[in-house]
């Protein structure tokens, strides 16, 4: 295996793009090792080679148009580089790295900055995006690009990346991907899945984004051991699901979000069930918000602590009673445990009274928390003048949290 690097570039300084010339002259399997310095970007990699910057002091800088690096061959590795200055077009998805119709790609240990989109995979399979640091252009949130974008890309691993001040990390029309141990902050959607089945999403941590993890039109995924904090704003959500089926959501911590869980017609397919177990849903405005519920979900061994509302239902006529609850801990449980077995002697029941008005009529949220609403709600609970809505019945509520 030849190593191309300082020597190749030193003899080609008169060329328009020495790095591109080194790539063009490389053989399959060659390693181009770059020393510290600035290298001209807008390069095309169309053969199986490795480019290694060793310590991120090798900067590949684009000219402000298009992609800084475009890959069209399989078995390419980009390691330890600093990549910057892509174009500004959302139409052409100008990116730091674009992989187009290839497989067995490794993107590891790079720093991408001032790139509209970060790593853009289009029909790239069996590849890895590992331990990169990615941010977008310093523009308004909606005008940034996605830090990592998987589009019709399957069987990939996205692990250990730090994403900040970008827009979204998206997995669309892609299946069998592993999204693990990533950290993201100050973005819009930390993770956004659409038509993306059989994913494994684990051990990620997201904070101060508009939305933590959101799944749309997807099925058959496992979501475990994630932490989502401080997703606030008009649609702040820890984990959200729309038209999703056959999910397992377990051992996640959802804390200080506008909504811990947001479930929009999920499960979607008749005969399917979503399972929520061993999650900590803590100090959110709403622990769970149900929308248009038609089929059953199972909730077991979850902790609901410090939420302003344990659950709300914003759709009259939803089939909330189909849900099954067991062994959950609710900090507003008012029962006793006389035999000291850790299970309440009577069922936990969560009703919504007058406060359901602001769930069905969002404009009334202006008065939420006001003294007049609190008084009216107290009176409604004391002497109901309308039939309250039963949202949760747990016949075996825990009297101690499931988690310390």
Short mmCIF file of C-alpha atoms in Angstrom, two decimals:
data_model
loop_
_atom_site.label_atom_id
_atom_site.label_comp_id
_atom_site.label_asym_id
_atom_site.label_seq_id
_atom_site.Cartn_x
_atom_site.Cartn_y
_atom_site.Cartn_z
CA UNK A 1 0.00 0.00 0.00
CA UNK A 2 1.50 3.36 -1.02
CA UNK A 3 1.24 6.44 1.16
CA UNK A 4 0.71 9.67 -0.72
CA UNK A 5 1.02 12.91 1.19
CA UNK A 6 3.62 15.57 1.72
CA UNK A 7 5.76 14.38 -1.18
CA UNK A 8 2.93 14.28 -3.70
CA UNK A 9 1.62 17.69 -2.76
CA UNK A 10 5.08 19.23 -2.65
CA UNK A 11 5.69 18.32 -6.29
CA UNK A 12 2.31 19.59 -7.49
CA UNK A 13 2.04 23.05 -5.93
CA UNK A 14 1.68 24.62 -9.37
CA UNK A 15 -1.47 22.67 -10.15
CA UNK A 16 -4.97 24.15 -9.68
CA UNK A 17 -5.83 21.64 -6.95
CA UNK A 18 -2.90 19.55 -5.65
CA UNK A 19 -5.11 17.40 -3.41
CA UNK A 20 -7.41 16.49 -6.30
CA UNK A 21 -4.35 15.68 -8.40
CA UNK A 22 -3.04 13.40 -5.64
CA UNK A 23 -6.40 11.62 -5.59
CA UNK A 24 -6.42 11.26 -9.36
CA UNK A 25 -2.90 9.76 -9.29
CA UNK A 26 -3.60 7.38 -6.41
CA UNK A 27 -4.17 3.66 -6.85
CA UNK A 28 -7.01 1.74 -5.24
CA UNK A 29 -6.26 1.23 -1.56
CA UNK A 30 -3.72 4.06 -1.28
CA UNK A 31 -3.50 6.25 1.83
CA UNK A 32 -3.05 9.98 1.37
CA UNK A 33 -1.65 11.41 4.59
CA UNK A 34 -1.99 15.16 4.99
CA UNK A 35 0.20 17.31 7.18
CA UNK A 36 -0.91 20.51 8.88
CA UNK A 37 -2.05 23.17 6.43
CA UNK A 38 -4.90 24.30 4.22
CA UNK A 39 -5.87 22.21 1.19
CA UNK A 40 -8.22 23.26 -1.54
CA UNK A 41 -11.57 21.50 -1.37
CA UNK A 42 -14.40 20.81 -3.81
CA UNK A 43 -12.75 17.48 -4.44
CA UNK A 44 -14.18 14.28 -5.92
CA UNK A 45 -13.19 10.86 -4.56
CA UNK A 46 -14.12 8.21 -7.13
CA UNK A 47 -11.85 5.37 -6.05
CA UNK A 48 -11.34 3.36 -2.82
CA UNK A 49 -8.68 5.37 -0.97
CA UNK A 50 -8.07 6.81 2.50
CA UNK A 51 -7.38 10.45 3.33
CA UNK A 52 -5.98 10.89 6.84
CA UNK A 53 -5.28 14.24 8.48
CA UNK A 54 -3.89 12.54 11.60
CA UNK A 55 -4.77 15.34 14.09
CA UNK A 56 -7.37 17.56 12.35
CA UNK A 57 -4.68 20.14 11.55
CA UNK A 58 -5.10 19.41 7.87
CA UNK A 59 -7.91 21.71 6.71
CA UNK A 60 -9.80 20.94 3.52
CA UNK A 61 -11.49 24.21 2.67
CA UNK A 62 -14.18 24.54 0.02
CA UNK A 63 -14.59 27.58 -2.20
CA UNK A 64 -18.05 28.42 -0.84
CA UNK A 65 -20.00 26.56 -3.51
CA UNK A 66 -21.26 22.97 -3.62
CA UNK A 67 -19.77 20.14 -1.56
CA UNK A 68 -16.33 20.33 0.00
CA UNK A 69 -15.84 16.58 -0.53
CA UNK A 70 -17.95 14.29 -2.72
CA UNK A 71 -17.59 10.50 -2.58
CA UNK A 72 -18.84 8.26 -5.39
CA UNK A 73 -16.78 5.13 -4.71
CA UNK A 74 -17.11 2.45 -2.08
CA UNK A 75 -14.43 1.67 0.54
CA UNK A 76 -13.41 5.30 1.09
CA UNK A 77 -12.13 6.51 4.47
CA UNK A 78 -11.97 10.13 5.63
CA UNK A 79 -10.10 10.39 8.92
CA UNK A 80 -9.08 13.18 11.31
CA UNK A 81 -9.69 16.09 8.94
CA UNK A 82 -11.03 19.60 9.40
CA UNK A 83 -13.57 20.28 6.65
CA UNK A 84 -15.08 23.73 6.12
CA UNK A 85 -16.74 26.27 3.85
CA UNK A 86 -19.35 24.45 1.78
CA UNK A 87 -21.85 26.24 -0.42
CA UNK A 88 -25.08 27.78 0.86
CA UNK A 89 -27.74 26.08 -1.26
CA UNK A 90 -30.48 23.96 0.31
CA UNK A 91 -31.64 23.01 -3.16
CA UNK A 92 -28.40 21.18 -3.97
CA UNK A 93 -27.81 20.20 -0.30
CA UNK A 94 -24.34 21.71 -0.15
CA UNK A 95 -22.40 19.66 2.38
CA UNK A 96 -19.07 19.15 4.02
CA UNK A 97 -19.11 15.50 2.91
CA UNK A 98 -21.56 13.98 0.43
CA UNK A 99 -21.62 10.25 -0.21
CA UNK A 100 -23.59 9.34 -3.32
CA UNK A 101 -24.55 5.73 -4.12
CA UNK A 102 -21.66 3.98 -2.40
CA UNK A 103 -21.05 1.52 0.45
CA UNK A 104 -18.48 0.64 3.11
CA UNK A 105 -17.60 4.28 3.79
CA UNK A 106 -15.88 5.37 7.01
CA UNK A 107 -16.17 8.99 8.19
CA UNK A 108 -14.31 9.17 11.50
CA UNK A 109 -12.72 11.75 13.77
CA UNK A 110 -13.36 14.78 11.60
CA UNK A 111 -14.36 18.35 12.46
CA UNK A 112 -16.92 19.91 10.10
CA UNK A 113 -17.67 23.58 10.49
CA UNK A 114 -19.14 26.35 8.39
CA UNK A 115 -20.72 23.68 6.22
CA UNK A 116 -24.43 24.10 5.47
CA UNK A 117 -25.09 20.35 5.73
CA UNK A 118 -22.53 18.19 7.49
CA UNK A 119 -22.43 14.57 6.33
CA UNK A 120 -24.95 13.78 3.61
CA UNK A 121 -25.53 10.12 2.72
CA UNK A 122 -27.61 9.44 -0.41
CA UNK A 123 -28.07 5.72 -1.02
CA UNK A 124 -24.98 4.89 1.01
CA UNK A 125 -25.10 1.59 2.86
CA UNK A 126 -23.05 -0.49 5.32
CA UNK A 127 -21.07 2.57 6.35
CA UNK A 128 -19.99 4.32 9.54
CA UNK A 129 -20.09 7.93 10.72
CA UNK A 130 -18.08 7.94 13.95
CA UNK A 131 -16.80 10.48 16.49
CA UNK A 132 -17.12 13.58 14.35
CA UNK A 133 -17.74 17.15 15.52
CA UNK A 134 -20.29 18.88 13.31
CA UNK A 135 -21.83 22.35 13.20
CA UNK A 136 -23.57 24.35 10.47
CA UNK A 137 -23.29 27.88 9.15
CA UNK A 138 -23.91 30.72 11.64
CA UNK A 139 -27.41 31.55 10.35
CA UNK A 140 -30.93 31.36 11.77
CA UNK A 141 -32.00 27.90 12.91
CA UNK A 142 -34.39 27.22 10.02
CA UNK A 143 -31.76 28.20 7.45
CA UNK A 144 -29.10 25.82 8.71
CA UNK A 145 -28.61 22.43 7.13
CA UNK A 146 -28.75 19.00 8.75
CA UNK A 147 -25.67 17.83 10.62
CA UNK A 148 -26.11 14.21 9.47
CA UNK A 149 -28.55 13.15 6.78
CA UNK A 150 -29.33 9.56 5.82
CA UNK A 151 -31.50 9.35 2.70
CA UNK A 152 -32.40 5.89 1.34
CA UNK A 153 -29.36 4.63 3.26
CA UNK A 154 -29.46 1.33 5.12
CA UNK A 155 -27.42 -0.71 7.61
CA UNK A 156 -25.26 2.20 8.77
CA UNK A 157 -23.80 3.08 12.18
CA UNK A 158 -23.89 6.69 13.38
CA UNK A 159 -22.04 6.77 16.70
CA UNK A 160 -20.22 9.14 19.03
CA UNK A 161 -20.80 12.33 17.07
CA UNK A 162 -21.09 15.76 18.69
CA UNK A 163 -23.61 17.95 16.87
CA UNK A 164 -24.22 21.55 17.89
CA UNK A 165 -25.78 24.71 16.44
CA UNK A 166 -27.01 22.75 13.45
CA UNK A 167 -30.58 22.08 12.34
CA UNK A 168 -31.56 18.38 12.38
CA UNK A 169 -30.09 14.92 12.26
CA UNK A 170 -32.40 13.01 9.90
CA UNK A 171 -32.96 9.38 8.95
CA UNK A 172 -35.44 9.27 6.07
CA UNK A 173 -36.50 6.31 3.94
CA UNK A 174 -33.73 4.35 5.62
CA UNK A 175 -33.81 1.11 7.61
CA UNK A 176 -31.68 -1.02 9.93
CA UNK A 177 -29.53 1.88 11.08
CA UNK A 178 -27.88 2.16 14.49
CA UNK A 179 -27.84 5.63 16.03
CA UNK A 180 -25.78 5.42 19.21
CA UNK A 181 -23.98 7.61 21.78
CA UNK A 182 -24.39 10.87 19.90
CA UNK A 183 -24.63 14.20 21.70
CA UNK A 184 -26.57 17.13 20.29
CA UNK A 185 -27.50 20.58 21.50
CA UNK A 186 -29.02 23.86 20.33
CA UNK A 187 -30.63 22.44 17.21
CA UNK A 188 -34.17 21.85 15.98
CA UNK A 189 -34.79 18.08 15.74
CA UNK A 190 -31.98 16.21 17.50
CA UNK A 191 -33.12 13.10 15.60
CA UNK A 192 -35.90 12.98 13.02
CA UNK A 193 -36.97 9.64 11.51
CA UNK A 194 -39.44 9.33 8.65
CA UNK A 195 -40.31 6.09 6.85
CA UNK A 196 -37.39 4.58 8.74
CA UNK A 197 -37.98 1.10 10.10
CA UNK A 198 -36.10 -1.29 12.36
CA UNK A 199 -33.76 1.29 13.84
CA UNK A 200 -31.78 0.98 17.05
CA UNK A 201 -31.55 4.31 18.87
CA UNK A 202 -29.59 4.08 22.11
CA UNK A 203 -27.46 5.98 24.59
CA UNK A 204 -27.81 9.35 22.87
CA UNK A 205 -28.00 12.59 24.84
CA UNK A 206 -29.78 15.68 23.55
CA UNK A 207 -30.45 18.96 25.30
CA UNK A 208 -31.74 22.44 24.52
CA UNK A 209 -33.13 21.45 21.14
CA UNK A 210 -36.66 22.20 19.96
CA UNK A 211 -37.44 18.47 19.71
CA UNK A 212 -35.49 15.53 21.04
CA UNK A 213 -36.30 12.39 19.02
CA UNK A 214 -39.25 12.24 16.63
CA UNK A 215 -40.49 9.25 14.63
CA UNK A 216 -42.94 9.51 11.72
CA UNK A 217 -44.50 6.75 9.61
CA UNK A 218 -42.07 4.18 10.97
CA UNK A 219 -42.25 0.78 12.63
CA UNK A 220 -40.33 -1.88 14.49
CA UNK A 221 -37.66 0.18 16.27
CA UNK A 222 -35.99 -0.06 19.68
CA UNK A 223 -35.33 3.20 21.53
CA UNK A 224 -33.45 2.76 24.80
CA UNK A 225 -31.15 4.45 27.31
CA UNK A 226 -31.41 7.90 25.76
CA UNK A 227 -31.49 11.21 27.65
CA UNK A 228 -33.47 14.19 26.39
CA UNK A 229 -33.44 17.42 28.37
CA UNK A 230 -34.96 20.88 27.94
CA UNK A 231 -36.83 20.53 24.64
CA UNK A 232 -38.95 23.63 24.96
CA UNK A 233 -40.81 26.12 22.79
CA UNK A 234 -44.05 25.91 20.86
CA UNK A 235 -43.59 22.20 20.11
CA UNK A 236 -41.03 21.07 22.63
CA UNK A 237 -40.99 17.23 22.82
CA UNK A 238 -38.70 14.69 24.44
CA UNK A 239 -39.72 11.70 22.31
CA UNK A 240 -42.50 12.13 19.75
CA UNK A 241 -44.26 9.57 17.59
CA UNK A 242 -46.65 10.04 14.67
CA UNK A 243 -48.26 7.08 12.90
CA UNK A 244 -45.67 4.68 14.31
CA UNK A 245 -46.16 1.04 15.27
CA UNK A 246 -44.37 -1.84 17.02
CA UNK A 247 -41.92 0.34 18.95
CA UNK A 248 -40.25 -0.41 22.27
CA UNK A 249 -39.31 2.73 24.23
CA UNK A 250 -37.36 1.77 27.35
CA UNK A 251 -34.96 3.11 29.98
CA UNK A 252 -35.01 6.67 28.65
CA UNK A 253 -34.85 9.85 30.74
CA UNK A 254 -37.09 12.68 29.52
CA UNK A 255 -36.73 15.72 31.71
CA UNK A 256 -37.70 19.42 31.67
CA UNK A 257 -39.37 19.27 28.26
CA UNK A 258 -42.60 20.93 27.21
CA UNK A 259 -43.87 17.38 26.59
CA UNK A 260 -42.09 14.26 27.76
CA UNK A 261 -43.86 11.95 25.28
CA UNK A 262 -46.03 13.08 22.39
CA UNK A 263 -48.09 10.26 20.82
CA UNK A 264 -49.96 11.15 17.64
CA UNK A 265 -52.08 8.25 16.41
CA UNK A 266 -49.48 5.79 17.60
CA UNK A 267 -49.72 2.86 17.31
CA UNK A 268 -51.00 3.40 13.79
CA UNK A 269 -51.44 -0.09 12.33
CA UNK A 270 -54.33 -2.16 13.77
CA UNK A 271 -53.12 -5.10 15.82
CA UNK A 272 -49.80 -3.48 16.71
CA UNK A 273 -48.68 -2.27 20.14
CA UNK A 274 -46.13 0.27 21.32
CA UNK A 275 -44.47 -0.54 24.64
CA UNK A 276 -43.13 2.09 27.06
CA UNK A 277 -41.25 0.64 30.02
CA UNK A 278 -38.74 1.71 32.66
CA UNK A 279 -38.65 5.31 31.48
CA UNK A 280 -38.17 8.32 33.75
CA UNK A 281 -40.54 11.11 32.76
CA UNK A 282 -39.52 13.99 34.98
CA UNK A 283 -40.43 17.66 35.45
CA UNK A 284 -42.06 18.19 32.07
CA UNK A 285 -44.98 20.50 31.50
CA UNK A 286 -46.92 17.43 30.31
CA UNK A 287 -45.64 13.94 30.98
CA UNK A 288 -47.55 12.47 28.02
CA UNK A 289 -49.70 14.16 25.41
CA UNK A 290 -52.08 11.89 23.50
CA UNK A 291 -53.43 12.88 20.11
CA UNK A 292 -55.97 10.89 18.09
CA UNK A 293 -55.34 7.62 19.95
CA UNK A 294 -56.94 4.65 18.19
CA UNK A 295 -54.93 1.61 19.31
CA UNK A 296 -53.33 0.25 22.45
CA UNK A 297 -50.02 1.18 24.02
CA UNK A 298 -48.56 -0.53 27.09
CA UNK A 299 -47.00 1.50 29.92
CA UNK A 300 -45.16 -0.39 32.65
CA UNK A 301 -42.59 0.45 35.32
CA UNK A 302 -42.28 4.10 34.33
CA UNK A 303 -41.71 6.96 36.78
CA UNK A 304 -43.83 10.11 36.48
CA UNK A 305 -42.31 12.70 38.78
CA UNK A 306 -42.66 16.47 38.95
CA UNK A 307 -44.71 16.91 35.79
CA UNK A 308 -47.24 19.77 35.82
CA UNK A 309 -49.69 17.35 34.18
CA UNK A 310 -49.10 13.60 34.15
CA UNK A 311 -51.09 13.18 30.94
CA UNK A 312 -53.31 15.17 28.62
CA UNK A 313 -55.51 14.22 25.70
CA UNK A 314 -56.08 16.92 23.11
CA UNK A 315 -58.52 14.99 20.92
CA UNK A 316 -62.11 14.40 22.11
CA UNK A 317 -63.23 10.89 21.25
CA UNK A 318 -59.77 9.33 21.40
CA UNK A 319 -59.70 5.71 22.55
CA UNK A 320 -57.57 6.39 25.62
CA UNK A 321 -59.13 3.48 27.52
CA UNK A 322 -57.38 1.00 25.21
CA UNK A 323 -54.03 1.76 26.85
CA UNK A 324 -52.74 -0.65 29.51
CA UNK A 325 -50.93 0.61 32.62
CA UNK A 326 -49.15 -1.41 35.31
CA UNK A 327 -46.49 -0.92 37.98
CA UNK A 328 -45.90 2.73 37.16
CA UNK A 329 -44.97 5.28 39.83
CA UNK A 330 -46.96 8.53 39.96
CA UNK A 331 -45.87 11.15 42.45
CA UNK A 332 -49.46 12.40 42.83
CA UNK A 333 -50.78 8.98 43.90
CA UNK A 334 -52.91 9.48 47.04
CA UNK A 335 -53.41 5.85 48.08
CA UNK A 336 -51.84 3.71 50.80
CA UNK A 337 -49.70 0.58 50.92
CA UNK A 338 -50.80 -1.13 54.11
CA UNK A 339 -49.07 -4.44 53.43
CA UNK A 340 -45.79 -2.68 52.50
CA UNK A 341 -45.33 -4.61 49.28
CA UNK A 342 -44.57 -1.49 47.25
CA UNK A 343 -47.91 -1.62 45.39
CA UNK A 344 -50.75 0.76 46.20
CA UNK A 345 -53.89 -0.75 47.74
CA UNK A 346 -56.18 1.04 45.31
CA UNK A 347 -55.79 1.84 41.64
CA UNK A 348 -54.24 5.07 40.48
CA UNK A 349 -56.65 7.05 38.33
CA UNK A 350 -55.85 10.23 36.49
CA UNK A 351 -58.81 12.38 35.51
CA UNK A 352 -58.90 15.62 33.62
CA UNK A 353 -61.45 18.16 34.86
CA UNK A 354 -61.91 21.78 33.90
CA UNK A 355 -58.28 21.92 32.82
CA UNK A 356 -59.27 19.86 29.78
CA UNK A 357 -60.56 23.09 28.29
CA UNK A 358 -57.06 24.34 27.54
CA UNK A 359 -56.17 20.96 26.04
CA UNK A 360 -58.97 21.21 23.51
CA UNK A 361 -58.82 24.99 23.04
CA UNK A 362 -55.16 26.06 22.87
CA UNK A 363 -55.95 29.78 23.12
CA UNK A 364 -57.03 29.21 26.72
CA UNK A 365 -53.44 28.25 27.59
CA UNK A 366 -52.90 31.95 28.13
CA UNK A 367 -54.73 31.46 31.44
CA UNK A 368 -52.93 28.23 32.40
CA UNK A 369 -51.53 28.53 35.91
CA UNK A 370 -53.55 31.64 36.67
CA UNK A 371 -55.31 31.92 40.03
CA UNK A 372 -58.80 31.95 38.50
CA UNK A 373 -58.14 28.74 36.50
CA UNK A 374 -56.68 27.09 39.61
CA UNK A 375 -59.75 28.00 41.68
CA UNK A 376 -62.20 26.85 38.99
CA UNK A 377 -60.31 23.60 38.54
CA UNK A 378 -60.32 22.97 42.31
CA UNK A 379 -64.07 23.54 42.45
CA UNK A 380 -64.58 21.21 39.49
CA UNK A 381 -62.63 18.46 41.24
CA UNK A 382 -64.45 19.02 44.53
CA UNK A 383 -67.93 19.04 43.01
CA UNK A 384 -67.79 18.10 39.32
CA UNK A 385 -70.40 19.83 37.23
CA UNK A 386 -69.40 17.88 34.11
CA UNK A 387 -68.18 14.34 33.55
CA UNK A 388 -64.36 14.27 33.98
CA UNK A 389 -62.31 12.31 31.47
CA UNK A 390 -60.40 9.29 32.74
CA UNK A 391 -56.96 9.21 31.12
CA UNK A 392 -55.03 6.61 33.13
CA UNK A 393 -55.97 3.62 35.26
CA UNK A 394 -53.08 1.71 36.82
CA UNK A 395 -54.42 -1.08 39.01
CA UNK A 396 -50.94 -1.80 40.45
CA UNK A 397 -49.28 1.58 41.00
CA UNK A 398 -45.87 1.60 42.63
CA UNK A 399 -45.55 3.56 45.86
CA UNK A 400 -41.81 4.03 45.36
CA UNK A 401 -40.06 5.09 42.19
CA UNK A 402 -38.73 2.36 39.97
CA UNK A 403 -35.42 4.26 39.73
CA UNK A 404 -33.41 5.85 42.50
#
